[in-house]
Every structure is written in structure tokens, then in C-alpha cells.
Amino acid sequence: MEQTSTKALALLKENELIERAKNRDNAAFEELVRRNQAKIYNLGLKLLGNKEDAADLLQETFINAYYALPKFEGKSAFSTWLYRIATNNAFMKMRKKKIPLVRFETEKNDSDQQQVTFNIPDWSNDPRAHLKNEELKMLIEKSVDALPGKYKTIFILHDIEGFSTEEISRMLNLSISAVKSRVHRSRMFLRDRLSQYFHAGFKQGVNQ
Amino acid sequence: MKCEKYLELISMYLDKELDRIFLDDLEEHLSLCENCMAFFKTMKKTITLSRTYYHMKCCKVPKSVSTHMFYHLRIIYKKEKI
Ligand SMILES: [Zn+2]
């Protein structure tokens, strides 16, 4: 197929670019890469926590996408399809690094259920609950990183990137109810971590 | 219903995915139960703080990283042609 000029490409709609790229118009493919690379790179930073792995993930994802593109049927949005490739690559990297994918490492499984029978402090208006608080930023990052890989991924896709439970269920081949329950458990875990910070000592008090 | 039962409903409520049949019950419970209300508010805050934090952190792809990727892609195009 004839290659399209770079200037003309910038004006094309995504589905036109996809059609051209499927027919191996590489300039069209590269325009798709340019439009989506920041999303995938930032996803890699969040999921894998460092620039080197994020750069690897970015490259692998678009190489895989290049090979798989002729089979792309447009049943989902192109970006959703890319995220599917990227998350699968991220899971492989996590496995290699022996990051647990589904098991909570430190927390006991029943810790979620214990809380509500006790007094729940409302720290939502605490003056420290603000992103100018460097300690809190570090805590958020550390807590999200402490989630098992698949929970972290689902939390990020759902609560940070804004994908719907249906989209995530298709992306990760999970049932909708599994996605929902993992979103919920991740939030419980994170809320619990933040609560411990805002009310240091509250947990010990409660457990007496 | 015990408070525990409301936790997952609160999560769905935050996503506006809660079935109507549970909605009135939950809203009534929230108006009466301080614990669940605190849970609701702190859960919501946890999500907004995390979302805002990660959105603030979003960055461009470093030029060198992007260039490196395109370099590899171009090797692949050539391989495919052969
Ligand atoms: Zn309650």
C-alpha cells in the first residue's frame, strides 16, 4: 500500500489509520503509535514502578500490536485493545520478577472484614488528606505497589484510567463480578492503609 | 442488614452501579449509621486522592525512549518485507 505523508496522517481519524496500518502502511501505524504511546508508557510506570520496565513495556506492546494488528476486528476500541496487550505483557514481567499476582502478601485476608464492626474514624476532611502532603503521596504509591499485581492492574484501569468493569473484564478475560470484587478489595486495602496513617495507633486500639 | 453487608454496596454506589433495589436501603442506612458514612467518605477520598496523584504524575514519553522504540519497529517492518 502507498505510504501516507506525515502531515496528512495527523488529520486522519483513528479508524482510517487502523485500516491503512492493517494493510502495512507503516507511516499510518506510526501515527497510531504516536497518539497512544504516552498512555502505554504511563501505564507501565504505574504497573511496574520504574522507567526501564515502562520503556520495555512500551516497546514490546507496540511490536506485539504491529504483528497482531491484521487480526484486530474493531470489536473494542483500539486503545482498549492496546491496553489488553500491555497488561498481558506487564503480567509476564511481574511473574518474572516474582511479584505476586493474586495473593495479598502482607495483609491477612480477613482484615477487610474486621473494620466495620468497630468505630470508623472519618479522616476525609483531615488537613493532611491533601496532595501537597509529600508523605501522603509516598504512602499512596507504596500502598498501590503493595497490591498483588492483578489487583493493582484492575484498580489502576478502573479507578485511575476510568475503564468500565465490562471493558476490564474483556481486557483481562475475567467475569464482571470478579472485576468488581477486585476493585472493591483493592479499595478496601488502600483505604485501610490510608486510615492507618491518619489514625496511627487506631488499629492497635481497636484490636484490644 | 449488618454494616459489613453495606461495604461492597458502597463501592458500587460510588461507581453509580448500584441496583435501584438496594439504593434506598443504602441511602437510608448511610443517613443513620455514622460508621458506614465514615467508610463511604474515606473510601471516596481514597479513590480521589489516588486518581489525582497518578494524574499529576503522568508524563510524556522521554524522547530517547520513543526514538529507541521506533528504531526497533523499523527493523521489524524490514523483516516482514523479506
Ligand atoms: Zn453501618
XYZ file of C-alpha atoms and ligand atoms in Angstrom:
291
model
C 0.000 0.000 0.000
C 1.052 3.556 -0.671
C 2.539 5.371 2.319
C 0.698 8.433 3.527
C 2.550 11.669 4.209
C 3.047 12.649 7.849
C 1.097 15.860 7.509
C -1.928 14.114 6.047
C -1.762 11.470 8.758
C -2.249 13.915 11.586
C -5.646 14.773 10.112
C -6.869 11.211 9.732
C -9.336 9.625 12.094
C -8.283 6.643 14.119
C -10.312 4.079 12.191
C -8.861 5.279 8.893
C -5.375 4.964 10.327
C -6.139 1.454 11.540
C -7.386 0.395 8.104
C -4.230 1.717 6.471
C -1.953 0.250 9.132
C -3.611 -3.159 8.727
C -2.510 -3.040 5.117
C 1.016 -2.310 6.287
C 1.078 1.410 5.719
C 3.833 1.847 8.293
C 3.530 5.622 8.437
C -0.099 5.169 9.449
C 0.926 2.642 12.078
C 3.481 5.074 13.468
C 0.856 7.781 13.741
C -1.201 5.350 15.859
C 1.877 4.710 17.979
C 2.475 8.439 18.436
C -1.107 9.000 19.504
C -1.084 6.195 22.056
C 2.456 5.891 23.323
C 2.071 8.191 26.344
C -0.879 6.160 27.631
C 1.025 2.905 27.449
C 4.233 4.363 28.856
C 2.399 5.851 31.828
C 0.521 2.612 32.382
C 3.895 0.860 32.505
C 5.207 3.353 35.053
C 2.212 2.739 37.281
C 2.173 -1.025 36.964
C 5.893 -1.694 37.050
C 7.142 1.265 39.044
C 10.274 2.195 37.081
C 11.282 3.861 33.824
C 13.308 0.972 32.408
C 10.454 -1.510 32.653
C 7.996 1.081 31.380
C 10.207 1.665 28.325
C 10.444 -2.094 27.709
C 6.722 -2.487 28.097
C 6.092 0.328 25.643
C 8.324 -1.211 23.003
C 7.028 -4.763 23.445
C 3.440 -3.610 23.355
C 3.765 -1.829 20.023
C 5.827 -4.624 18.496
C 3.118 -7.101 19.524
C 0.486 -4.695 18.263
C 2.206 -4.474 14.893
C 2.102 -8.232 14.443
C -1.425 -8.608 15.821
C -2.978 -5.648 14.023
C -4.159 -7.543 10.911
C -6.323 -9.598 13.300
C -7.784 -6.534 15.036
C -11.518 -6.590 14.317
C -12.559 -3.371 15.954
C -14.868 -5.083 18.425
C -13.363 -2.949 21.149
C -11.782 0.490 20.978
C -8.238 0.477 19.642
C -6.869 1.819 22.928
C -8.674 -0.935 24.865
C -7.080 -3.482 22.553
C -3.657 -1.923 23.200
C -4.213 -1.955 26.948
C -5.037 -5.638 26.689
C -1.681 -6.339 25.062
C 0.119 -4.053 27.502
C -1.430 -5.576 30.626
C -0.610 -9.094 29.454
C 2.989 -8.022 28.925
C 3.004 -6.401 32.344
C 1.769 -9.626 33.964
C 4.609 -11.531 32.302
C 7.116 -9.045 33.672
C 5.602 -9.286 37.147
C 5.825 -13.080 37.030
C 9.488 -12.869 36.058
C 10.125 -10.550 38.971
C 8.178 -12.880 41.258
C 5.709 -10.151 42.154
C 2.613 -11.924 43.486
C -0.273 -11.542 41.055
C -3.296 -12.508 43.115
C -2.184 -13.201 46.661
C -2.022 -10.446 49.202
C 1.440 -10.684 50.655
C 1.290 -8.923 53.965
C -2.323 -8.383 54.894
C -4.411 -11.157 56.276
C -7.377 -11.911 54.068
C -9.845 -11.291 56.822
C -8.521 -7.834 57.591
C -11.101 -6.221 55.293
C -13.972 -7.691 57.169
C -12.910 -6.723 60.638
C -13.090 -2.998 60.429
C -16.668 -2.003 60.260
C -17.742 -3.686 63.435
C -15.533 -1.078 65.091
C -15.546 2.620 65.174
C -14.561 4.052 61.802
C -12.926 7.452 62.036
C -13.731 9.887 59.267
C -10.446 11.399 58.099
C -11.834 12.671 54.795
C -11.536 16.280 55.994
C -8.206 15.857 57.749
C -5.939 18.748 56.661
C -3.222 16.183 55.872
C -5.511 14.491 53.333
C -4.106 16.664 50.598
C -1.672 16.057 47.774
C 0.612 18.836 48.930
C 1.452 16.366 51.668
C 4.559 14.569 50.384
C 4.222 11.834 52.983
C 0.770 11.011 51.751
C 1.913 10.869 48.125
C 4.586 8.373 49.071
C 2.076 6.379 51.054
C -0.353 6.196 48.123
C 2.369 4.998 45.800
C 3.704 2.448 48.284
C 0.239 1.145 49.060
C -0.758 0.748 45.415
C 2.547 -1.029 44.833
C 1.801 -3.366 47.722
C -1.345 -4.632 45.965
C -0.947 -8.006 44.227
C -0.260 -7.478 40.510
C -3.713 -8.281 39.190
C -5.468 -6.213 41.841
C -3.161 -3.298 41.189
C -3.819 -3.554 37.464
C -7.566 -3.686 37.913
C -7.532 -0.805 40.384
C -5.467 1.333 38.020
C -7.547 0.507 34.963
C -10.802 1.144 36.793
C -10.195 3.914 39.295
C -7.330 5.778 37.656
C -7.783 5.243 33.911
C -11.562 5.136 34.102
C -12.287 1.915 32.198
C -15.634 0.297 32.934
C -15.902 -3.098 34.623
C -17.129 -4.576 31.314
C -14.145 -3.233 29.408
C -11.759 -4.597 32.022
C -13.494 -7.959 32.064
C -12.948 -8.257 28.314
C -9.393 -6.962 28.563
C -8.361 -9.476 31.202
C -10.732 -12.366 30.439
C -12.383 -12.144 33.834
C -16.042 -12.161 34.767
C -17.622 -8.799 35.553
C -18.264 -9.873 39.118
C -14.605 -10.858 39.535
C -13.550 -7.430 38.304
C -15.991 -5.701 40.646
C -14.889 -7.664 43.646
C -11.220 -7.000 42.893
C -11.855 -3.282 42.507
C -13.609 -3.371 45.844
C -10.912 -5.351 47.632
C -8.184 -3.089 46.299
C -10.044 -0.041 47.551
C -10.546 -1.679 50.938
C -6.843 -2.393 51.146
C -5.861 1.145 50.157
C -8.432 2.798 52.383
C -7.170 0.711 55.238
C -3.578 1.787 54.600
C -4.530 5.455 54.500
C -6.664 5.098 57.608
C -3.704 3.657 59.480
C -1.707 6.716 58.503
C -4.336 9.237 59.544
C -5.092 7.428 62.768
C -1.795 5.886 63.731
C -2.479 3.691 66.670
C -6.176 3.395 65.973
C -5.789 -0.174 64.779
C -3.958 -1.323 67.855
C -6.592 0.306 69.993
C -9.359 -1.425 68.126
C -7.800 -4.848 68.361
C -7.544 -4.832 72.135
C -28.560 -5.933 57.493
C -25.249 -5.649 59.285
C -22.783 -2.933 58.376
C -20.395 -5.421 56.691
C -23.021 -6.117 54.089
C -23.040 -2.487 53.054
C -19.358 -2.215 52.234
C -19.461 -3.675 48.754
C -22.703 -1.809 48.070
C -20.913 1.417 48.998
C -18.235 0.598 46.454
C -20.868 0.094 43.754
C -22.709 3.208 44.915
C -19.527 5.216 44.355
C -19.428 3.863 40.808
C -23.128 4.653 40.340
C -23.627 0.982 39.569
C -25.885 0.123 42.445
C -29.220 -1.507 41.623
C -32.269 0.555 42.481
C -33.494 -2.131 44.855
C -30.502 -1.559 47.135
C -30.274 2.169 46.649
C -32.967 3.385 49.042
C -31.870 0.917 51.685
C -28.249 2.014 51.468
C -29.042 5.707 51.465
C -31.230 5.273 54.489
C -28.533 3.280 56.262
C -25.908 5.906 55.455
C -28.091 8.613 56.939
C -28.405 6.642 60.186
C -25.049 4.916 60.571
C -22.012 7.051 61.331
C -19.618 4.184 60.708
C -20.819 3.449 57.208
C -20.946 7.147 56.439
C -17.317 7.488 57.551
C -16.461 4.434 55.489
C -18.203 5.928 52.462
C -16.412 9.268 52.806
C -12.965 7.803 53.389
C -13.382 5.273 50.572
C -14.357 8.091 48.241
C -11.411 10.177 49.422
C -9.025 7.258 48.935
C -10.122 6.965 45.313
C -9.931 10.694 44.528
C -6.550 11.081 46.189
C -5.131 8.128 44.272
C -6.621 9.267 40.978
C -5.403 12.830 41.343
C -1.979 11.680 42.477
C -1.446 9.451 39.440
C -2.839 12.030 37.041
C -0.415 14.597 38.426
C 2.416 12.141 37.873
C 1.570 11.497 34.211
C 4.449 12.364 31.943
C 5.471 12.445 28.310
C 7.432 9.579 26.822
C 11.118 10.590 27.007
C 12.458 11.337 23.526
C 15.196 8.729 23.779
C 12.681 6.027 24.751
C 10.390 6.875 21.849
C 13.249 7.041 19.353
C 14.512 3.670 20.526
C 11.079 2.108 20.058
C 10.674 3.491 16.534
C 14.127 2.202 15.683
C 13.057 -1.319 16.663
C 9.750 -1.062 14.868
C 11.536 -0.138 11.658
C 13.723 -3.224 11.935
C 10.557 -5.275 12.151
C 8.976 -3.694 9.077
C 12.039 -4.702 7.091
C 11.969 -8.254 8.410
C 8.342 -8.580 7.405
C 9.016 -7.457 3.867
C 11.600 -10.177 3.247
Zn -23.476 0.835 59.078
